Coordinates of C-alpha atoms in Angstrom, one line a residue:
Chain O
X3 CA 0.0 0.0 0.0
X4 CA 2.2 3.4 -1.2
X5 CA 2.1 5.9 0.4
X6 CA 2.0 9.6 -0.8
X7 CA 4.2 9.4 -4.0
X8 CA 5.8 12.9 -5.4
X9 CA 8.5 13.5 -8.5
X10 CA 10.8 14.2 -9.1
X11 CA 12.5 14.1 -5.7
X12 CA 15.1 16.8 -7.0
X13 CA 14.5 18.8 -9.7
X14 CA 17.0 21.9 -11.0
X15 CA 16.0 24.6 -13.1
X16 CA 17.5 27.0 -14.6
X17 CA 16.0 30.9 -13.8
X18 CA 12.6 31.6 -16.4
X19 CA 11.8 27.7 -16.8
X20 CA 9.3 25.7 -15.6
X21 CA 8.7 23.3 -13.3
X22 CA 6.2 20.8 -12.8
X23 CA 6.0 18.7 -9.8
X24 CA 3.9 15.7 -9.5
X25 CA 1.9 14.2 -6.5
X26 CA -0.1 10.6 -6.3
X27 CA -1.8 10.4 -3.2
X28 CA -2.3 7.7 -0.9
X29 CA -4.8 4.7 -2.7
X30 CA -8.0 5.7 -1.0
X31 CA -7.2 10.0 -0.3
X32 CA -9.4 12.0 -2.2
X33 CA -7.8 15.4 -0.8
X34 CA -4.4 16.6 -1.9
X35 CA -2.9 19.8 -0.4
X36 CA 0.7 21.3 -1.2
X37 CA 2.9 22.8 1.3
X38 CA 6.2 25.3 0.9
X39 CA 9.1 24.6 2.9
X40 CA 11.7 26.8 3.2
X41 CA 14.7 25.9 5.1
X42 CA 14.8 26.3 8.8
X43 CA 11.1 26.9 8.5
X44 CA 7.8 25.5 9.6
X45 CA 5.3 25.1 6.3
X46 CA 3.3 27.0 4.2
X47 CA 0.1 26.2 3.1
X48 CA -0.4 26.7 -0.5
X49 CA -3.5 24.9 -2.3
X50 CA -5.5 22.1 -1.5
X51 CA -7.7 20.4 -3.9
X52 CA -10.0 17.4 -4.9
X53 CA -10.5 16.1 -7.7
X54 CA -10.9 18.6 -10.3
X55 CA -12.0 21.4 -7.8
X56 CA -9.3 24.0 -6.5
X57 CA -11.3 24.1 -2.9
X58 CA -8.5 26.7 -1.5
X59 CA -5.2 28.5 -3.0
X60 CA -4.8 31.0 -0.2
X61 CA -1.7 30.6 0.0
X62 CA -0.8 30.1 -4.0
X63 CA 1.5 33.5 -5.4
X64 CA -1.1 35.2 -7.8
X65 CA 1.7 34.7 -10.7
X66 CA 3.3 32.1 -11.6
X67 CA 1.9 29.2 -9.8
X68 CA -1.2 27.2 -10.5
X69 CA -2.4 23.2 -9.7
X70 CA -4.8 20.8 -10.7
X71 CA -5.7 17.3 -9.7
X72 CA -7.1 16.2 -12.7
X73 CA -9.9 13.4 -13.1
X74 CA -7.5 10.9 -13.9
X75 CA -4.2 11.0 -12.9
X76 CA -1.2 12.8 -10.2
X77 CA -1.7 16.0 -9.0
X78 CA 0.4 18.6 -10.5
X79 CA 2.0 21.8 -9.2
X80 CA 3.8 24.4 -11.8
X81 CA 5.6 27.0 -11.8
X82 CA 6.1 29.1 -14.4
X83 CA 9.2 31.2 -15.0
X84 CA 11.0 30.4 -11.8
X85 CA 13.1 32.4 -10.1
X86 CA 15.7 31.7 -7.6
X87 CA 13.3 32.5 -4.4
X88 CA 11.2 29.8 -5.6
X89 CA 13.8 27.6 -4.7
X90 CA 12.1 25.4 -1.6
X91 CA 11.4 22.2 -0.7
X92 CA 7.4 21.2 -2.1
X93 CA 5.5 18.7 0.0
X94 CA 2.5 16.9 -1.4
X95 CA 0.2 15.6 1.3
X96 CA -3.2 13.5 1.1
X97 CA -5.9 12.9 3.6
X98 CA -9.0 10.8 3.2
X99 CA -13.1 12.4 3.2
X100 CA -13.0 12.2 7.2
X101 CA -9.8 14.4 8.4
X102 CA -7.5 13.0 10.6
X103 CA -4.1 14.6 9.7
X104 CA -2.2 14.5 6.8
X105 CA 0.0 11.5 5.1
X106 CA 3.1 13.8 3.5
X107 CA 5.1 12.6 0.9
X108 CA 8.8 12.9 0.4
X109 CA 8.5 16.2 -1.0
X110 CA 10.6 17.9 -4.3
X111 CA 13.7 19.8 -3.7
X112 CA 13.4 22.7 -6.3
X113 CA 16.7 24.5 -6.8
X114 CA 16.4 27.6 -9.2
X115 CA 19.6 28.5 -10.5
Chain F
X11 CA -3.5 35.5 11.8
X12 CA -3.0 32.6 13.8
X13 CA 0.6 31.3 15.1
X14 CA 1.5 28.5 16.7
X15 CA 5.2 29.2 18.8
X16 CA 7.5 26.1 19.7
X17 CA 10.2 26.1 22.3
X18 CA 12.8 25.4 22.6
X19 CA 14.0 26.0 19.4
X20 CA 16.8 23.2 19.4
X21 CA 17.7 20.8 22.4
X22 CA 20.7 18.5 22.8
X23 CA 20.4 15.8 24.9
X24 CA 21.8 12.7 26.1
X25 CA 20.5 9.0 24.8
X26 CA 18.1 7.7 27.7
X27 CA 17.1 11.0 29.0
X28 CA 13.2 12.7 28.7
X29 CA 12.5 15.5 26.4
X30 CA 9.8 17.7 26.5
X31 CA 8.2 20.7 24.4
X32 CA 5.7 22.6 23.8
X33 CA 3.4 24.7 21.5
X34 CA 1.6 27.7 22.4
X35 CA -0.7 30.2 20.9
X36 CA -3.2 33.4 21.5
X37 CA -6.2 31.6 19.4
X38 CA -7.8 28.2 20.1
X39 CA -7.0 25.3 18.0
X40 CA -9.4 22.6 18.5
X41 CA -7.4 19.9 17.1
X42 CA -3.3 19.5 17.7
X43 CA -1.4 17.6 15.4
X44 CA 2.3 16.3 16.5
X45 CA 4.6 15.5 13.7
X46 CA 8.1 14.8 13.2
X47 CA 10.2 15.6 9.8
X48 CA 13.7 13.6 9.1
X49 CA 16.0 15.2 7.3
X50 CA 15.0 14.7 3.4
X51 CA 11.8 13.1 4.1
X52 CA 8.4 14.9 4.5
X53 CA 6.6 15.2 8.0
X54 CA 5.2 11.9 9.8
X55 CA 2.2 12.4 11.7
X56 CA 3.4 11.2 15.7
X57 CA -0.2 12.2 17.3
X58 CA -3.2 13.6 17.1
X59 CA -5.4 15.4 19.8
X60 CA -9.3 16.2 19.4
X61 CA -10.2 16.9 23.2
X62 CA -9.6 19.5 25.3
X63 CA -7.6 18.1 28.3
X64 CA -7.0 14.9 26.2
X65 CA -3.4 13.2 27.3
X66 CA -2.4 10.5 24.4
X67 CA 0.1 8.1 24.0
X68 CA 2.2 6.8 21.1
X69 CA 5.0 4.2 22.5
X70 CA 7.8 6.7 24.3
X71 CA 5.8 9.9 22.9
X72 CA 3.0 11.5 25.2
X73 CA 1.1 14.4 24.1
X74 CA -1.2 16.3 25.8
X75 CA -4.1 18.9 24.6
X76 CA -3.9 21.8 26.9
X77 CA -7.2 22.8 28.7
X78 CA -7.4 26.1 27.6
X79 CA -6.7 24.9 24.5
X80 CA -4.1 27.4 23.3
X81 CA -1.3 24.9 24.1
X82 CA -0.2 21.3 23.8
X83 CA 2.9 19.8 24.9
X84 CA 4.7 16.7 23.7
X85 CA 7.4 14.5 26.1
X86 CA 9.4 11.8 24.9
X87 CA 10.6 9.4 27.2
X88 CA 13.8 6.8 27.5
X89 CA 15.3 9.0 24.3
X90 CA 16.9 6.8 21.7
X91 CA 19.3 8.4 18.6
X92 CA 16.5 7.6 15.9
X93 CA 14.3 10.3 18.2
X94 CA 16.8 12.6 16.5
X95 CA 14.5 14.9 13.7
X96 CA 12.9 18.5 13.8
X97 CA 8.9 18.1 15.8
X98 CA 6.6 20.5 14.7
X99 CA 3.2 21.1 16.0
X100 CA 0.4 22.1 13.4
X101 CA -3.6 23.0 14.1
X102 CA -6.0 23.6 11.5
X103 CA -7.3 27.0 10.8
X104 CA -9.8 28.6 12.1
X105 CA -10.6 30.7 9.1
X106 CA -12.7 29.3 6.4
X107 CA -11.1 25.8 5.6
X108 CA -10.2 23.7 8.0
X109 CA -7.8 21.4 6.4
X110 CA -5.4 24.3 6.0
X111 CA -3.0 23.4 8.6
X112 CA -0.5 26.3 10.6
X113 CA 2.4 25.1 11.5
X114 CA 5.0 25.9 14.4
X115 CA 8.5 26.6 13.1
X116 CA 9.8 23.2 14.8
X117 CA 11.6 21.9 18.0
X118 CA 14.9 20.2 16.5
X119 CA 16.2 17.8 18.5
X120 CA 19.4 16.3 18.9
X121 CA 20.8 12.7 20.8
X122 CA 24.0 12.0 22.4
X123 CA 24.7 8.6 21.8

């Protein structure tokens, strides 16, 4: 039974490319929510979604950044056009309907350089 | 907006000995959520507290859900070298969605072997 699965777990771009990171959650989690980690820091909340529904992106940048969690299919964060502050660890994280906590994944270390 | 402080922010301590920490905060959380983070990996949920006044154990770890419920504590007892990680504390929101979790900025602890 996987758990929370997220790729790439290190990903380098260069500044004003994309990146797209990928989350399958855990067989049986309809939620998904992505998290910002900077280092030496607690996490930020960024999105969380169900399937096909953005339910909140409080915490998304206006520019730059969007996710889905399509029908079918991982759950997909990009950025567009990074810059080097965007460099930060990216946790996916999955919860069933009934909330009990999150199951985090192993997260994506995004280097911008 | 709401904030959840840890102390201490780092502790050293000696294999065998008992740790404790806590969280504290100016709004009410009703849930408190205990996890611990490895270095390269994404948070593992430790405990998870519903009740005010609610003490729960996992193995060695004890958390406890403070009365007023603007606080929690977690103790760790017998301390082994694998205890060795960064703890954070986390409650959900209080504005608008609830699965949006804050998070302390962590308790890092280290373990003389």
């Amino acid at each position: 039974n996987a758990g929370v699965m997220q790729n790439p777990r290190h990903l380098v771009r260069r500044r004003g490319q994309e990146a797209r990171l990928r989350c399958s959650p855990m067989k049986g989690h309809s939620h998904v929510y992505w998290y910002r980690q900077l280092p030496e820091e607690g996490l930020k909340f960024m999105v969380y979604l169900q399937k096909e529904n953005i339910i909140d992106e409080s915490g998304m940048p206006k520019e730059r950044f969007s996710a889905e969690f399509p029908k079918e299919g991982p759950s997909i964060l990009r950025i567009q056009q990074v810059v080097r502050g965007d460099s930060a660890a990216y946790f996916c994280a999955s919860s069933p309907l009934v909330f009990y906590g999150y199951t985090f994944g192993s997260g994506t270390r995004l280097t911008v350089v | 907006g709401q904030q959840l402080n840890q102390s201490p922010q780092s502790m050293f301590i000696q294999e065998g000995e008992d740790v404790s920490m806590n969280c504290t905060s100016s709004s009410i959380f009703n849930t408190w959520l205990w996890y611990k983070q490895d270095p390269g990996e994404g948070p593992v949920l430790l405990i998870a507290l519903y009740k005010a006044g609610e003490l729960t154990s996992n193995g060695r770890l004890t958390a406890q859900f403070g009365i007023t419920r603007k606080d929690s504590f977690l103790n760790i007892s017998a301390s082994i070298p694998s205890d060795v990680g960064i703890y954070f504390c986390a409650g959900p929101s209080n504005a608008g969605n609830n699965r949006k979790l804050i998070w302390g900025l962590g308790t890092s602890l280290g373990v003389n072997p």
